Amino acid sequence: MLLQIFDAFKPRLHDSNSKVNQLALEALHKMIPLLKDNLSPVINMLIPAIVDNNLNSKNPGVYAAATNVIQALCQHLDTSLLLQPFCTKAQFLSGKAKQDLTEKLA
């Protein structure tokens, strides 16, 4: 069930409309403390959706929402769930996104 919900939700994290994108990130930020480690089946799908365009976004609202989501993941999930997806993404990122993710890994 959770997988089906996030399959439908994930495209909003990539939406070309920055307002939709930002609202999706803000909604995810609110969901993380409620779902916590129950997100483990979808974490490998969520991390790329959160990081790919959002951490390098020139839109300050989108960037702030993305960093808040990453922070919430680090606070509320077992960090061992985040290590692999963060490492994988950090290898292929550039700019501010690479720096932000590398700092979280450290």
Coordinates of N, CA and C in Angstrom, one line a residue, residues 14-62:
H14 N 9.2 15.8 -8.8 CA 9.9 16.1 -10.1 C 9.2 17.1 -10.9
D15 N 8.0 17.6 -10.4 CA 7.1 18.4 -11.2 C 7.9 19.7 -11.7
S16 N 7.6 20.0 -12.9 CA 8.2 21.2 -13.6 C 7.7 22.5 -13.0
N17 N 6.5 22.5 -12.4 CA 5.9 23.6 -11.7 C 6.6 23.7 -10.3
S18 N 7.4 24.7 -10.0 CA 8.1 24.8 -8.8 C 7.2 24.9 -7.6
K19 N 6.0 25.5 -7.7 CA 5.1 25.5 -6.6 C 4.6 24.1 -6.2
V20 N 4.3 23.3 -7.2 CA 3.8 21.9 -6.9 C 5.0 21.2 -6.3
N21 N 6.2 21.3 -6.8 CA 7.4 20.7 -6.3 C 7.6 21.0 -4.9
Q22 N 7.5 22.3 -4.6 CA 7.8 22.8 -3.2 C 6.7 22.3 -2.2
L23 N 5.5 22.3 -2.6 CA 4.4 21.8 -1.8 C 4.5 20.3 -1.5
A24 N 5.0 19.5 -2.5 CA 5.2 18.1 -2.4 C 6.3 17.9 -1.4
L25 N 7.4 18.6 -1.5 CA 8.5 18.5 -0.5 C 8.0 18.8 0.9
E26 N 7.2 19.9 1.0 CA 6.7 20.3 2.3 C 5.8 19.3 2.9
A27 N 5.0 18.6 2.1 CA 4.1 17.6 2.5 C 4.9 16.4 3.0
L28 N 5.9 16.0 2.2 CA 6.8 14.9 2.6 C 7.5 15.2 3.9
H29 N 7.9 16.4 4.1 CA 8.6 16.8 5.4 C 7.6 16.6 6.6
K30 N 6.3 16.8 6.4 CA 5.4 16.5 7.5 C 5.1 15.0 7.7
M31 N 5.2 14.3 6.6 CA 5.0 12.8 6.7 C 6.1 12.0 7.4
I32 N 7.3 12.5 7.2 CA 8.5 11.7 7.7 C 8.4 11.4 9.2
P33 N 8.1 12.4 10.0 CA 8.1 12.0 11.5 C 6.9 11.1 11.8
L34 N 5.9 11.0 11.0 CA 4.8 10.1 11.3 C 5.1 8.7 10.8
L35 N 5.8 8.6 9.7 CA 6.0 7.3 9.1 C 7.3 6.7 9.6
K36 N 8.3 7.5 9.9 CA 9.6 7.1 10.4 C 10.2 5.9 9.6
D37 N 10.6 4.8 10.3 CA 11.3 3.7 9.6 C 10.3 2.9 8.7
N38 N 9.0 3.2 8.8 CA 8.1 2.5 7.8 C 8.4 3.0 6.4
L39 N 9.2 4.0 6.2 CA 9.5 4.5 4.9 C 10.6 3.6 4.2
S40 N 11.2 2.7 5.0 CA 12.3 1.9 4.4 C 12.0 1.3 3.1
P41 N 10.8 0.7 2.8 CA 10.6 0.2 1.5 C 10.6 1.2 0.3
V42 N 10.4 2.4 0.6 CA 10.4 3.4 -0.5 C 11.6 4.4 -0.4
I43 N 12.5 4.2 0.5 CA 13.6 5.2 0.7 C 14.5 5.3 -0.6
N44 N 14.7 4.1 -1.2 CA 15.6 4.1 -2.4 C 14.9 4.8 -3.6
M45 N 13.6 4.9 -3.6 CA 12.9 5.6 -4.6 C 12.8 7.1 -4.2
L46 N 12.7 7.4 -2.9 CA 12.5 8.8 -2.5 C 13.8 9.7 -2.6
I47 N 14.9 9.1 -2.1 CA 16.1 9.9 -2.1 C 16.5 10.5 -3.4
P48 N 16.5 9.7 -4.5 CA 16.8 10.4 -5.8 C 15.7 11.4 -6.2
A49 N 14.5 11.2 -5.9 CA 13.4 12.1 -6.2 C 13.6 13.4 -5.4
I50 N 14.1 13.3 -4.2 CA 14.3 14.5 -3.4 C 15.5 15.3 -3.8
V51 N 16.6 14.5 -4.1 CA 17.9 15.1 -4.3 C 18.1 15.6 -5.7
D52 N 17.7 14.9 -6.7 CA 18.2 15.1 -8.1 C 18.0 16.6 -8.6
N53 N 16.9 17.2 -8.6 CA 16.7 18.5 -9.0 C 16.6 19.5 -7.9
N54 N 16.1 19.0 -6.8 CA 15.7 19.9 -5.7 C 16.8 20.5 -4.9
L55 N 17.9 19.8 -4.7 CA 19.0 20.3 -3.9 C 19.9 21.3 -4.7
N56 N 19.8 21.2 -6.0 CA 20.5 22.2 -6.9 C 19.5 23.3 -7.4
S57 N 18.3 23.3 -6.9 CA 17.3 24.3 -7.4 C 17.7 25.7 -7.1
K58 N 17.5 26.6 -8.1 CA 17.8 28.0 -7.9 C 16.6 28.7 -7.2
N59 N 15.5 28.0 -7.1 CA 14.3 28.5 -6.4 C 14.6 28.3 -4.9
P60 N 14.7 29.4 -4.1 CA 15.1 29.2 -2.7 C 14.0 28.4 -1.9
G61 N 12.8 28.5 -2.2 CA 11.7 27.8 -1.5 C 11.9 26.3 -1.7
V62 N 12.2 25.9 -3.0 CA 12.3 24.4 -3.3 C 13.6 23.9 -2.6

